[in-house]
mmCIF file of C-alpha atoms in Angstrom:
data_model
loop_
_atom_site.group_PDB
_atom_site.id
_atom_site.type_symbol
_atom_site.label_atom_id
_atom_site.label_comp_id
_atom_site.label_asym_id
_atom_site.label_seq_id
_atom_site.Cartn_x
_atom_site.Cartn_y
_atom_site.Cartn_z
ATOM 1 C CA MET V 208 34.627 124.561 103.029
ATOM 2 C CA ILE V 209 36.497 124.650 107.075
ATOM 3 C CA TRP V 210 37.955 127.413 107.910
ATOM 4 C CA TYR V 211 40.655 127.046 110.404
ATOM 5 C CA LYS V 212 41.592 130.082 112.763
ATOM 6 C CA ARG V 213 45.434 131.209 112.582
ATOM 7 C CA SER V 214 47.466 130.594 115.822
ATOM 8 C CA ILE V 215 49.084 133.420 117.572
ATOM 9 C CA GLN V 216 52.132 131.969 116.066
ATOM 10 C CA GLU V 217 51.459 132.749 112.884
ATOM 11 C CA ARG V 218 49.645 136.234 112.873
ATOM 12 C CA PHE V 219 52.053 139.063 111.923
ATOM 13 C CA ASN V 220 51.449 142.737 112.669
ATOM 14 C CA PRO V 221 51.526 145.409 109.782
ATOM 15 C CA LEU V 222 55.139 146.759 111.228
ATOM 16 C CA GLY V 223 56.443 143.286 110.603
ATOM 17 C CA ALA V 224 57.050 141.849 114.081
ATOM 18 C CA LYS V 225 56.005 138.533 114.697
ATOM 19 C CA MET V 226 53.591 137.821 117.728
ATOM 20 C CA GLY V 227 53.859 134.921 119.657
ATOM 21 C CA ARG V 228 52.348 133.532 122.735
ATOM 22 C CA GLY V 229 54.101 134.669 125.816
ATOM 23 C CA SER V 230 56.329 136.888 124.043
ATOM 24 C CA PRO V 231 56.195 140.429 124.913
ATOM 25 C CA VAL V 232 54.912 143.213 122.729
ATOM 26 C CA CYS V 233 57.876 145.041 120.743
ATOM 27 C CA GLN V 234 58.619 148.644 121.512
ATOM 28 C CA GLN V 235 57.354 150.039 118.602
ATOM 29 C CA ILE V 236 54.052 148.498 118.957
ATOM 30 C CA ARG V 237 53.838 149.619 122.380
ATOM 31 C CA GLU V 238 54.505 153.041 121.342
ATOM 32 C CA LYS V 239 51.735 152.823 118.379
ATOM 33 C CA ILE V 240 49.443 151.887 120.767
ATOM 34 C CA ILE V 241 50.118 154.768 123.331
ATOM 35 C CA GLU V 242 50.182 157.112 120.608
ATOM 36 C CA MET V 243 46.431 155.905 119.147
ATOM 37 C CA PHE V 244 45.590 155.844 122.568
ATOM 38 C CA LYS V 245 46.115 159.786 123.120
ATOM 39 C CA ASN V 246 44.374 160.343 120.090
ATOM 40 C CA ASN V 247 41.263 159.036 121.182
ATOM 41 C CA VAL V 248 41.248 156.027 119.167
ATOM 42 C CA PRO V 249 39.379 153.394 120.727
ATOM 43 C CA GLN V 250 41.003 150.277 122.001
ATOM 44 C CA ARG V 251 39.128 147.697 119.970
ATOM 45 C CA LYS V 252 39.426 149.556 116.978
ATOM 46 C CA ILE V 253 43.499 150.019 117.997
ATOM 47 C CA GLY V 254 43.575 145.914 118.004
ATOM 48 C CA ARG V 255 42.219 145.531 114.949
ATOM 49 C CA ASP V 256 44.368 148.003 112.813
ATOM 50 C CA LEU V 257 47.492 146.509 114.700
ATOM 51 C CA ASP V 258 46.380 142.709 114.597
ATOM 52 C CA ILE V 259 46.748 142.358 118.465
ATOM 53 C CA SER V 260 44.288 141.453 120.858
ATOM 54 C CA HIS V 261 42.178 143.751 122.830
ATOM 55 C CA SER V 262 43.061 142.365 126.092
ATOM 56 C CA THR V 263 46.853 143.511 125.305
ATOM 57 C CA VAL V 264 45.709 146.843 124.121
ATOM 58 C CA HIS V 265 43.520 147.095 127.025
ATOM 59 C CA ASN V 266 46.485 145.910 129.548
ATOM 60 C CA MET V 267 48.916 148.310 127.982
ATOM 61 C CA ILE V 268 46.870 151.383 128.094
ATOM 62 C CA LYS V 269 45.688 150.193 131.607
ATOM 63 C CA ARG V 270 49.990 150.397 132.962
ATOM 64 C CA PHE V 271 50.281 153.542 130.932
ATOM 65 C CA LYS V 272 47.699 154.886 133.149
ATOM 66 C CA GLU V 273 49.160 153.595 136.054
ATOM 67 C CA SER V 274 52.810 153.866 135.865
ATOM 68 C CA GLY V 275 53.206 156.451 132.787
ATOM 69 C CA GLY V 276 55.680 154.022 131.190
ATOM 70 C CA ILE V 277 55.381 151.247 128.758
ATOM 71 C CA SER V 278 58.546 149.172 129.389
ATOM 72 C CA VAL V 279 58.071 145.032 129.916
ATOM 73 C CA ARG V 280 57.767 144.170 132.873
ATOM 74 C CA LYS V 281 60.150 141.489 133.665
ATOM 75 C CA GLY V 282 58.695 138.220 133.893
ATOM 76 C CA GLN V 283 58.666 136.053 136.871
ATOM 77 C CA GLY V 284 59.107 132.162 135.088
ATOM 78 C CA ARG V 285 61.318 129.671 136.347
ATOM 79 C CA LYS V 286 63.798 130.501 138.267
ATOM 80 C CA PRO V 287 67.442 129.224 137.352
ATOM 81 C CA LYS V 288 68.948 126.195 139.328
ATOM 82 C CA LEU V 289 72.381 128.375 139.504
ATOM 83 C CA ASN V 290 73.210 131.787 140.132
ATOM 84 C CA ASN V 291 76.119 133.851 138.561
ATOM 85 C CA ARG V 292 78.397 133.010 141.378
ATOM 86 C CA ASP V 293 77.422 129.133 140.973
ATOM 87 C CA VAL V 294 77.968 129.248 136.870
ATOM 88 C CA ARG V 295 81.508 130.645 137.658
ATOM 89 C CA SER V 296 82.430 127.813 140.377
ATOM 90 C CA LEU V 297 81.106 125.611 137.705
ATOM 91 C CA ARG V 298 83.225 126.993 134.906
ATOM 92 C CA ARG V 299 86.529 126.715 137.287
ATOM 93 C CA HIS V 300 85.484 122.939 137.926
ATOM 94 C CA CYS V 301 85.538 122.355 134.188
ATOM 95 C CA ILE V 302 88.592 123.637 133.352
ATOM 96 C CA LYS V 303 90.340 122.608 136.177
ATOM 97 C CA ASN V 304 89.014 119.029 135.383
ATOM 98 C CA ARG V 305 88.351 119.331 131.551
ATOM 99 C CA HIS V 306 88.825 115.182 130.827
ATOM 100 C CA SER V 307 86.146 114.907 133.219
ATOM 101 C CA SER V 308 82.749 113.381 131.916
ATOM 102 C CA ILE V 309 79.568 114.880 132.145
ATOM 103 C CA SER V 310 78.181 112.284 134.899
ATOM 104 C CA ASP V 311 81.459 113.302 136.952
ATOM 105 C CA ILE V 312 80.683 116.842 136.745
ATOM 106 C CA THR V 313 76.932 116.432 137.433
ATOM 107 C CA THR V 314 78.064 114.341 140.554
ATOM 108 C CA TRP V 315 80.420 116.905 141.742
ATOM 109 C CA ALA V 316 77.949 119.752 141.136
ATOM 110 C CA GLN V 317 75.192 118.060 143.214
ATOM 111 C CA ASP V 318 77.706 117.737 145.820
ATOM 112 C CA TYR V 319 78.892 120.913 146.006
ATOM 113 C CA PHE V 320 75.853 122.937 145.204
ATOM 114 C CA GLY V 321 73.462 120.583 147.283
ATOM 115 C CA LYS V 322 71.131 120.591 144.756
ATOM 116 C CA PRO V 323 68.962 118.009 142.635
ATOM 117 C CA LEU V 324 70.649 119.076 139.260
ATOM 118 C CA SER V 325 70.546 116.514 136.153
ATOM 119 C CA SER V 326 73.124 115.804 133.064
ATOM 120 C CA THR V 327 70.532 117.944 130.977
ATOM 121 C CA THR V 328 70.962 120.815 133.144
ATOM 122 C CA ILE V 329 74.922 120.672 133.828
ATOM 123 C CA ARG V 330 75.523 120.138 129.837
ATOM 124 C CA SER V 331 73.247 123.948 129.365
ATOM 125 C CA TYR V 332 75.122 125.824 131.930
ATOM 126 C CA ILE V 333 78.196 123.914 130.526
ATOM 127 C CA HIS V 334 77.231 125.553 127.090
ATOM 128 C CA LYS V 335 76.620 128.884 129.035
ATOM 129 C CA CYS V 336 80.035 129.123 129.983
ATOM 130 C CA GLN V 337 81.387 129.370 126.684
ATOM 131 C CA LEU V 338 82.822 125.761 127.269
ATOM 132 C CA LYS V 339 81.796 122.656 125.041
ATOM 133 C CA LEU V 340 82.760 118.564 124.619
ATOM 134 C CA TYR V 341 85.522 117.976 121.543
ATOM 135 C CA CYS V 342 87.456 115.174 120.938
ATOM 136 C CA ALA V 343 91.226 115.825 122.430
ATOM 137 C CA LYS V 344 93.957 115.772 120.152
ATOM 138 C CA ARG V 345 96.514 113.339 120.189
ATOM 139 C CA LYS V 346 99.927 114.302 120.800
ATOM 140 C CA PRO V 347 103.416 112.515 121.794
ATOM 141 C CA TYR V 348 104.100 113.061 125.571
ATOM 142 C CA VAL V 349 106.823 115.352 126.182
ATOM 143 C CA ASN V 350 108.535 115.481 129.754
ATOM 144 C CA SER V 351 110.238 118.690 131.196
ATOM 145 C CA VAL V 352 113.885 117.403 130.003
ATOM 146 C CA GLN V 353 112.639 117.441 126.516
ATOM 147 C CA LYS V 354 111.086 120.734 126.617
ATOM 148 C CA ARG V 355 113.928 122.467 127.851
ATOM 149 C CA ARG V 356 116.254 120.854 125.163
ATOM 150 C CA ARG V 357 113.612 122.096 122.318
ATOM 151 C CA LEU V 358 113.473 125.181 123.663
ATOM 152 C CA LEU V 359 117.523 125.411 123.627
ATOM 153 C CA TRP V 360 117.588 124.292 120.248
ATOM 154 C CA ALA V 361 115.331 126.544 119.221
ATOM 155 C CA ARG V 362 116.849 129.453 120.967
ATOM 156 C CA ARG V 363 120.082 128.881 119.054
ATOM 157 C CA HIS V 364 118.628 128.266 115.561
ATOM 158 C CA LEU V 365 116.355 131.419 116.081
ATOM 159 C CA GLY V 366 118.650 133.833 113.914
ATOM 160 C CA TRP V 367 119.178 131.110 110.811
ATOM 161 C CA THR V 368 118.454 132.419 107.231
ATOM 162 C CA ILE V 369 116.469 130.434 104.323
ATOM 163 C CA THR V 370 120.161 129.850 102.989
ATOM 164 C CA GLN V 371 121.237 127.986 106.169
ATOM 165 C CA TRP V 372 118.028 125.715 106.533
ATOM 166 C CA LYS V 373 118.349 124.600 102.689
ATOM 167 C CA ARG V 374 121.436 122.560 103.980
ATOM 168 C CA VAL V 375 119.872 120.553 106.382
ATOM 169 C CA LEU V 376 118.843 116.601 105.547
ATOM 170 C CA TRP V 377 116.013 116.188 107.666
ATOM 171 C CA SER V 378 115.164 112.280 108.726
ATOM 172 C CA ASP V 379 113.024 110.175 110.811
ATOM 173 C CA GLU V 380 111.496 106.843 111.501
ATOM 174 C CA SER V 381 107.434 106.253 111.100
ATOM 175 C CA VAL V 382 105.385 103.381 111.852
ATOM 176 C CA PHE V 383 102.113 102.840 109.335
ATOM 177 C CA GLN V 384 99.262 100.496 110.552
ATOM 178 C CA VAL V 385 97.817 98.469 107.474
ATOM 179 C CA PHE V 386 94.274 97.907 107.618
ATOM 180 C CA PHE V 387 92.432 95.510 105.718
ATOM 181 C CA GLY V 388 89.180 96.173 104.599
ATOM 182 C CA ARG V 389 88.221 98.396 107.521
ATOM 183 C CA ASN V 390 85.190 100.483 106.283
ATOM 184 C CA GLY V 391 83.591 103.373 108.299
ATOM 185 C CA ARG V 392 80.885 102.904 111.009
ATOM 186 C CA ARG V 393 78.172 103.806 109.253
ATOM 187 C CA VAL V 394 76.661 101.627 106.141
ATOM 188 C CA LEU V 395 74.084 102.386 103.833
ATOM 189 C CA ARG V 396 71.803 99.536 103.277
ATOM 190 C CA THR V 397 68.147 98.357 104.226
ATOM 191 C CA LYS V 398 66.766 97.033 107.200
ATOM 192 C CA GLU V 399 66.925 93.088 106.014
ATOM 193 C CA GLU V 400 70.334 93.734 104.586
ATOM 194 C CA LYS V 401 72.281 93.981 107.958
ATOM 195 C CA ASP V 402 73.681 90.600 107.769
ATOM 196 C CA HIS V 403 75.529 91.052 104.309
ATOM 197 C CA PRO V 404 79.251 90.553 103.972
ATOM 198 C CA ASP V 405 78.812 94.259 102.184
ATOM 199 C CA CYS V 406 77.610 95.724 105.071
ATOM 200 C CA TYR V 407 79.696 94.619 108.018
ATOM 201 C CA GLN V 408 82.263 96.602 109.497
ATOM 202 C CA GLN V 409 85.396 94.530 108.989
ATOM 203 C CA GLN V 410 88.436 94.446 111.704
ATOM 204 C CA VAL V 411 91.563 92.563 112.566
ATOM 205 C CA GLN V 412 92.507 91.496 116.005
ATOM 206 C CA LYS V 413 96.188 92.769 115.526
ATOM 207 C CA PRO V 414 96.716 95.129 112.248
ATOM 208 C CA GLY V 415 99.676 94.597 110.608
ATOM 209 C CA SER V 416 102.607 96.949 110.956
ATOM 210 C CA VAL V 417 105.507 98.521 108.803
ATOM 211 C CA MET V 418 108.220 100.976 110.191
ATOM 212 C CA VAL V 419 110.225 103.183 107.150
ATOM 213 C CA TRP V 420 113.132 105.020 107.813
ATOM 214 C CA GLY V 421 113.090 108.383 104.852
ATOM 215 C CA CYS V 422 114.785 111.613 104.600
ATOM 216 C CA VAL V 423 114.168 114.752 102.772
ATOM 217 C CA SER V 424 115.737 118.381 102.522
ATOM 218 C CA ASP V 425 114.872 121.768 100.559
ATOM 219 C CA LEU V 426 116.429 120.332 97.370
ATOM 220 C CA GLY V 427 113.812 116.956 97.585
ATOM 221 C CA LYS V 428 113.298 113.536 98.759
ATOM 222 C CA GLY V 429 115.892 110.917 99.494
ATOM 223 C CA ASN V 430 115.843 107.174 99.872
ATOM 224 C CA LEU V 431 112.642 105.339 102.096
ATOM 225 C CA HIS V 432 113.992 102.643 103.630
ATOM 226 C CA PHE V 433 111.469 100.134 104.756
ATOM 227 C CA CYS V 434 112.668 98.476 107.916
ATOM 228 C CA GLU V 435 112.214 94.832 109.348
ATOM 229 C CA GLY V 436 111.864 93.996 113.375
ATOM 230 C CA THR V 437 113.305 96.206 116.038
ATOM 231 C CA ILE V 438 115.817 99.274 115.147
ATOM 232 C CA ASN V 439 118.848 98.835 117.267
ATOM 233 C CA ALA V 440 122.088 100.709 116.477
ATOM 234 C CA GLU V 441 123.733 98.039 114.297
ATOM 235 C CA LYS V 442 121.039 98.400 111.725
ATOM 236 C CA TYR V 443 120.370 101.869 112.137
ATOM 237 C CA ILE V 444 124.474 102.446 110.844
ATOM 238 C CA GLU V 445 123.245 100.095 107.945
ATOM 239 C CA ILE V 446 120.613 102.395 106.987
ATOM 240 C CA LEU V 447 122.690 105.386 107.379
ATOM 241 C CA GLU V 448 125.038 103.686 105.097
ATOM 242 C CA HIS V 449 122.860 102.335 102.474
ATOM 243 C CA ASN V 450 120.283 105.056 102.552
ATOM 244 C CA MET V 451 121.859 108.281 103.950
ATOM 245 C CA LEU V 452 124.655 108.604 102.423
ATOM 246 C CA PRO V 453 123.925 108.015 98.553
ATOM 247 C CA SER V 454 120.969 110.046 99.236
ATOM 248 C CA ARG V 455 123.007 112.836 100.453
ATOM 249 C CA ARG V 456 125.549 112.586 97.482
ATOM 250 C CA HIS V 457 122.385 112.663 95.089
ATOM 251 C CA LEU V 458 120.571 115.996 96.523
ATOM 252 C CA PHE V 459 123.462 117.935 97.673
ATOM 253 C CA GLN V 460 126.311 116.826 94.850
ATOM 254 C CA GLY V 461 129.127 117.299 97.127
ATOM 255 C CA ARG V 462 127.757 120.461 98.770
ATOM 256 C CA PRO V 463 128.168 120.629 102.755
ATOM 257 C CA CYS V 464 125.169 119.312 104.566
ATOM 258 C CA ILE V 465 123.793 119.274 108.234
ATOM 259 C CA PHE V 466 122.108 115.725 108.930
ATOM 260 C CA GLN V 467 119.375 116.277 111.402
ATOM 261 C CA GLN V 468 117.972 113.532 113.412
ATOM 262 C CA ASP V 469 116.212 113.029 116.830
ATOM 263 C CA ASN V 470 117.506 111.707 120.330
ATOM 264 C CA ALA V 471 116.035 107.853 119.601
ATOM 265 C CA LYS V 472 118.050 105.970 121.384
ATOM 266 C CA PRO V 473 119.305 104.050 118.316
ATOM 267 C CA HIS V 474 120.383 107.805 117.224
ATOM 268 C CA SER V 475 122.576 108.900 120.709
ATOM 269 C CA ALA V 476 124.036 105.767 120.923
ATOM 270 C CA HIS V 477 127.835 105.620 121.034
ATOM 271 C CA ILE V 478 128.355 103.204 118.001
ATOM 272 C CA THR V 479 126.145 105.510 115.990
ATOM 273 C CA LYS V 480 127.546 108.618 116.823
#
């Protein structure tokens, strides 16, 4: 039978602290060593009882005799590439240039700090800045005029009651792209099945799309109209006559309502109004 000596990482002391190579002895073990030393317990017996090496016990007692304390000395180790001031500068640059890539930030950091920094190092410091790369959410562009109009609209309707909101008939158009057989980027297959038709990620050059118009209110859904071609003012008026008016009669039963639409050009055209 062959016996293997346990590594230091696998050894546990009786007090429950895990001992690892290069890791400092916990405060409880250090206090126990000094207590046993004051009780005239031999150093080798202290090491056997606490399951730690004799050299560790010797160094701990020697340090206690010289300084009178048992605090852990600061390890020398490898000095960090960037100090606290540099890290703050890196964080400001990342926040100012949120859409920059890691390679661009690394190039800037090398020129700004004058140090040979790698992309892995920059990633580590960005993580220390509590920043992380995410996929940006897609939002439609809104200019300053649109923002001001939206704010004014929100302020005008800030005091509306639930009863008033129930009288609104909301409408809008939307374009949906139709994908035929588009699967995910990953597939479960063997090494030999890479050319199997079921394992392809099928795509089309120009996916088909369809535009629909619909309306909805608190009382339910209105008609859903599939639009053909580009929507202009004349086509939009036909949509309102054949879909919005019947939906209003069906949902509100002759009661007054407010028709709400956005400021798209076919909506705001003079002939439409």
